[in-house]
PDB file of C-alpha atoms in Angstrom:
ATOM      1  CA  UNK R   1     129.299  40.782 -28.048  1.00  0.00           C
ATOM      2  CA  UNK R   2     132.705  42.184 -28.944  1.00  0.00           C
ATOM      3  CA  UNK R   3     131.275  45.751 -27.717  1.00  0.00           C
ATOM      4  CA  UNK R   4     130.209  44.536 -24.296  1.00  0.00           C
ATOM      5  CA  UNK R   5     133.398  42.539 -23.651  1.00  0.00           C
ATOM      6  CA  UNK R   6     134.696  45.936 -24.401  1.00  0.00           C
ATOM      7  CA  UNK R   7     132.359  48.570 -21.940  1.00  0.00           C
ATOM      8  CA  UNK R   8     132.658  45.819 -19.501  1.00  0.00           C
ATOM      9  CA  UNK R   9     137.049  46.336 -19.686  1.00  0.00           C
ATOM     10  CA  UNK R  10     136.476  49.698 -19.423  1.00  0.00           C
ATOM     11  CA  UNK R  11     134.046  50.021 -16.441  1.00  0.00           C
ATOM     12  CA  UNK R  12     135.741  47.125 -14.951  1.00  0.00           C
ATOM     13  CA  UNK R  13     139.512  49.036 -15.138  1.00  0.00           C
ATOM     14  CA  UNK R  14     137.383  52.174 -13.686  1.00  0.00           C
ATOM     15  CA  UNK R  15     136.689  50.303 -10.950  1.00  0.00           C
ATOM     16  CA  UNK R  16     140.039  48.904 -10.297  1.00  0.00           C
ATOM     17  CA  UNK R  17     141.348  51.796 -10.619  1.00  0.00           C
ATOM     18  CA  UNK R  18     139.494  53.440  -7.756  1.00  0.00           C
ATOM     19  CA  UNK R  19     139.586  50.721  -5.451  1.00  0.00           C
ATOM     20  CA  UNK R  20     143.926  50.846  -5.754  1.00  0.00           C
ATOM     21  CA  UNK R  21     143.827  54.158  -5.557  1.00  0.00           C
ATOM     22  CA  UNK R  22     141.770  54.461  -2.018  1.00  0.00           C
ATOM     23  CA  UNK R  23     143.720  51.197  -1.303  1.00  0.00           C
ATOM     24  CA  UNK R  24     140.717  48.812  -0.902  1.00  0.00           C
ATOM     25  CA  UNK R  25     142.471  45.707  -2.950  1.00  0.00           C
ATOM     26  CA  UNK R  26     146.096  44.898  -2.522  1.00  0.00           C
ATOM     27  CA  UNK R  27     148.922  44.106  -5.603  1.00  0.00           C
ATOM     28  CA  UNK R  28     150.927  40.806  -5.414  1.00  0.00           C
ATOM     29  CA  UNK R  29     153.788  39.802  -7.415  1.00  0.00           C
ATOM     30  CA  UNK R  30     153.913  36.475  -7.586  1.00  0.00           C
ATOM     31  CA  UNK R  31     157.072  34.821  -6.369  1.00  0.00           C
ATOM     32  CA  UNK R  32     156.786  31.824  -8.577  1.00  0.00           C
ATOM     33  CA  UNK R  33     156.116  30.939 -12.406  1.00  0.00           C
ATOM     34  CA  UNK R  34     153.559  29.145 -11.912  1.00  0.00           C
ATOM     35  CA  UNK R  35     151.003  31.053 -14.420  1.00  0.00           C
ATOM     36  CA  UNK R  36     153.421  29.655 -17.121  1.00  0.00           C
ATOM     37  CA  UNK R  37     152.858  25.554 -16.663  1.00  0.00           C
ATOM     38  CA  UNK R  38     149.039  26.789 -15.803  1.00  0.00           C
ATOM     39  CA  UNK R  39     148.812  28.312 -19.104  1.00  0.00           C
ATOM     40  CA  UNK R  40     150.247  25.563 -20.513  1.00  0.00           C
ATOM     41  CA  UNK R  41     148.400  23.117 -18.692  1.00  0.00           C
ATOM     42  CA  UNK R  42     144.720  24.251 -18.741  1.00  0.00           C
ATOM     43  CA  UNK R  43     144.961  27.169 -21.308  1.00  0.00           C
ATOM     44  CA  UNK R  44     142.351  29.364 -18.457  1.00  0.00           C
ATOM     45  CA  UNK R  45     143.144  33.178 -19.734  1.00  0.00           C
ATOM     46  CA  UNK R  46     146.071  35.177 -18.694  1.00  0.00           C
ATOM     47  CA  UNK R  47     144.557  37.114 -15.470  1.00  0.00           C
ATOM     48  CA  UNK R  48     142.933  33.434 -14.388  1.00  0.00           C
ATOM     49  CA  UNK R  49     146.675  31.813 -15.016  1.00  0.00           C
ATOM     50  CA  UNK R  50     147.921  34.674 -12.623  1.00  0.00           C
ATOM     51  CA  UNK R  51     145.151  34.131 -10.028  1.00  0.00           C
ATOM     52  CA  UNK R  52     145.547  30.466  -9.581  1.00  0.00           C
ATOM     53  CA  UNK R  53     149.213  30.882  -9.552  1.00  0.00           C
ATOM     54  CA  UNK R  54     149.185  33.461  -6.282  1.00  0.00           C
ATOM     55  CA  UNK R  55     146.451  31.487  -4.886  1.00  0.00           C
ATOM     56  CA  UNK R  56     148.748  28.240  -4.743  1.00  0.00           C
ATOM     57  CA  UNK R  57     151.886  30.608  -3.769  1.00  0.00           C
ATOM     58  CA  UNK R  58     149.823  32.273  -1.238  1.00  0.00           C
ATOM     59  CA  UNK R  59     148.088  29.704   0.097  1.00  0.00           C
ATOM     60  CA  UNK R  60     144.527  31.422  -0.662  1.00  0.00           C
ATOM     61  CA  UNK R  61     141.674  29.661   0.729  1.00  0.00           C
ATOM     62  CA  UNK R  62     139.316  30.771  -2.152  1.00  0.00           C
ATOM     63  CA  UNK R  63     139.765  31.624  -5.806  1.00  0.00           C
ATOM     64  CA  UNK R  64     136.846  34.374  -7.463  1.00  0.00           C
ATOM     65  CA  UNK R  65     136.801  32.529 -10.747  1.00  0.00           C
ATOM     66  CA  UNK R  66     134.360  32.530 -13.753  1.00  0.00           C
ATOM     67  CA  UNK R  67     136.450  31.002 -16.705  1.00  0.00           C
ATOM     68  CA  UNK R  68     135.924  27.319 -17.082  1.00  0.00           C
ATOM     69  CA  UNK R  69     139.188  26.660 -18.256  1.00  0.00           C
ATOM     70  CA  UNK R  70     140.389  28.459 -15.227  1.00  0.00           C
ATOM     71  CA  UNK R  71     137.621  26.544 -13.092  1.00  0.00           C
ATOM     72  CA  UNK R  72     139.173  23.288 -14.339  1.00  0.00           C
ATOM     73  CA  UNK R  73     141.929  23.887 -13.108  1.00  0.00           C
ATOM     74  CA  UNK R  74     141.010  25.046  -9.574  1.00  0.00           C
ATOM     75  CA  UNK R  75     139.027  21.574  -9.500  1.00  0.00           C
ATOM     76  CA  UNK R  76     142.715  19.110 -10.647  1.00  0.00           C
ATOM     77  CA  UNK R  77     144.985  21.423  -8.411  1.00  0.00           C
ATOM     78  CA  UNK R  78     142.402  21.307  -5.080  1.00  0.00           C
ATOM     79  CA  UNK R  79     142.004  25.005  -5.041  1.00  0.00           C
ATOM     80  CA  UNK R  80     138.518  26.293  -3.402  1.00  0.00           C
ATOM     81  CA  UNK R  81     137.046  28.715  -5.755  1.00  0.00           C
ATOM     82  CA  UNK R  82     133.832  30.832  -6.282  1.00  0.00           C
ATOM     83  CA  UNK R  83     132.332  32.257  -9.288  1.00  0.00           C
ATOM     84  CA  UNK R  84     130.564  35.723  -9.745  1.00  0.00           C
ATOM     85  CA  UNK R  85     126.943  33.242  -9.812  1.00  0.00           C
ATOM     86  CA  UNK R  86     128.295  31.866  -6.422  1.00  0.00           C
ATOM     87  CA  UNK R  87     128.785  35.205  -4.801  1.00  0.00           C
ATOM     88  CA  UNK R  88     125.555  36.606  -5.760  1.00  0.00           C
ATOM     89  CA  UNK R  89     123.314  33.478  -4.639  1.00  0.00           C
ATOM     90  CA  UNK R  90     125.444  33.690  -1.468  1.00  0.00           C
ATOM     91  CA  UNK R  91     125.116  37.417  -0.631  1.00  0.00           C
ATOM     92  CA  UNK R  92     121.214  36.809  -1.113  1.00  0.00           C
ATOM     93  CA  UNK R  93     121.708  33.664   1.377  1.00  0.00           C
ATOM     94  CA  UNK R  94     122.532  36.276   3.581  1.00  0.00           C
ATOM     95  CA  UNK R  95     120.494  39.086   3.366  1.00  0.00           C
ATOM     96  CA  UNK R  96     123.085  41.128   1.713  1.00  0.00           C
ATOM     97  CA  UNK R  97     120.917  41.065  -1.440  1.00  0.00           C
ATOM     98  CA  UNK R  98     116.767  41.853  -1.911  1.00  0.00           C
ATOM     99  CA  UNK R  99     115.995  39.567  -4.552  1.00  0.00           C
ATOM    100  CA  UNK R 100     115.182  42.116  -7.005  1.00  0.00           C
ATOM    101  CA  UNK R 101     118.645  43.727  -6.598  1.00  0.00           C
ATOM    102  CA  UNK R 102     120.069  39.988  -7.240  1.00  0.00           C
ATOM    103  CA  UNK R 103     118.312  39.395  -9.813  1.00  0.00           C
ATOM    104  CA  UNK R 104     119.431  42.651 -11.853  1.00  0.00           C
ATOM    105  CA  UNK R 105     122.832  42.012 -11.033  1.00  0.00           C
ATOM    106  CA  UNK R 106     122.542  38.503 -12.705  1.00  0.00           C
ATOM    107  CA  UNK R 107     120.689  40.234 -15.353  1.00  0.00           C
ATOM    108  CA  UNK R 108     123.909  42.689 -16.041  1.00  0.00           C
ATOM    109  CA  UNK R 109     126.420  39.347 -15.428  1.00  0.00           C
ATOM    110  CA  UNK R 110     124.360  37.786 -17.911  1.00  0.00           C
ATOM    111  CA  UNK R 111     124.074  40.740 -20.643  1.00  0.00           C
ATOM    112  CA  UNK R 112     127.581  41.315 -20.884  1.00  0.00           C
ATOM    113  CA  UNK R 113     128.497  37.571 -21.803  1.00  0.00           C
ATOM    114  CA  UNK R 114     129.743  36.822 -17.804  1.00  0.00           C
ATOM    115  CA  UNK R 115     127.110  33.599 -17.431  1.00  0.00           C
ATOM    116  CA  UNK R 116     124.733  31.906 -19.531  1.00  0.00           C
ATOM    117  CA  UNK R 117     122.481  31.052 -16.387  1.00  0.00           C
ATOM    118  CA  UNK R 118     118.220  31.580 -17.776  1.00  0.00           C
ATOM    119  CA  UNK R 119     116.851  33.921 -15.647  1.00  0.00           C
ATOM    120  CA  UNK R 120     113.735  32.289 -16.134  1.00  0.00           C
ATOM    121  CA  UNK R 121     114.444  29.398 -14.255  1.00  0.00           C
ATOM    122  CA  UNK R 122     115.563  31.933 -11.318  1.00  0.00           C
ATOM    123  CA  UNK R 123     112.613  33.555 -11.206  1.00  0.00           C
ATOM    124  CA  UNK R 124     109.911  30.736 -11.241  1.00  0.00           C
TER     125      UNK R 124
END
């Protein structure tokens, strides 16, 4: 498990990397301390602390969230929120996904420790 949390890091910072460099994602700094008495509060992870806390100081409508602590936290403070699951069944909603194409990426969420979803059940 260890070594997946660890290829997924890496891809995942390869991917952030591109997308700031050909300026498809935007940095904040938050203008508040908020991550601090989130951390505190709900003990989500650092990055989930940070992304709650700009979502309240920027008034986000959604938060892209898969850690439950993190989750929990959206749900007591009234922040929307989404998880990688939730995008996925929603992009095949819409016809942005073929169901085999959603189904592998749930597949790949799934082997690197991202959800614990059965794809069984999905594909009965």
């Amino acid at each position: 498990m260890r070594r997946n949390a660890a290829v997924q890091e890496s891809v995942g910072s390869i991917i952030i990397q591109k997308a700031l460099d050909e300026s498809e994602i935007e940095v904040f700094t938050l203008r508040i301390v908020g991550s601090l008495r989130i951390t505190d509060r709900f003990q989500p992870g650092q990055g989930e602390a940070e992304a709650i806390a700009l979502a309240l100081d920027e008034k986000a409508q959604i938060v892209g969230i898969d850690d439950k602590n993190g989750i929990d936290a959206c749900k007591v403070l009234g922040i929307a929120f989404t998880t990688a699951v939730g995008i996925l069944i929603r992009s095949r909603e819409k016809g942005l996904l073929e169901e085999p194409d959603a189904i592998a990426k749930l597949a790949l969420l799934q082997s690197t420790g991202a959800t614990n979803i059965q794809l069984s059940r999905m594909q009965d």
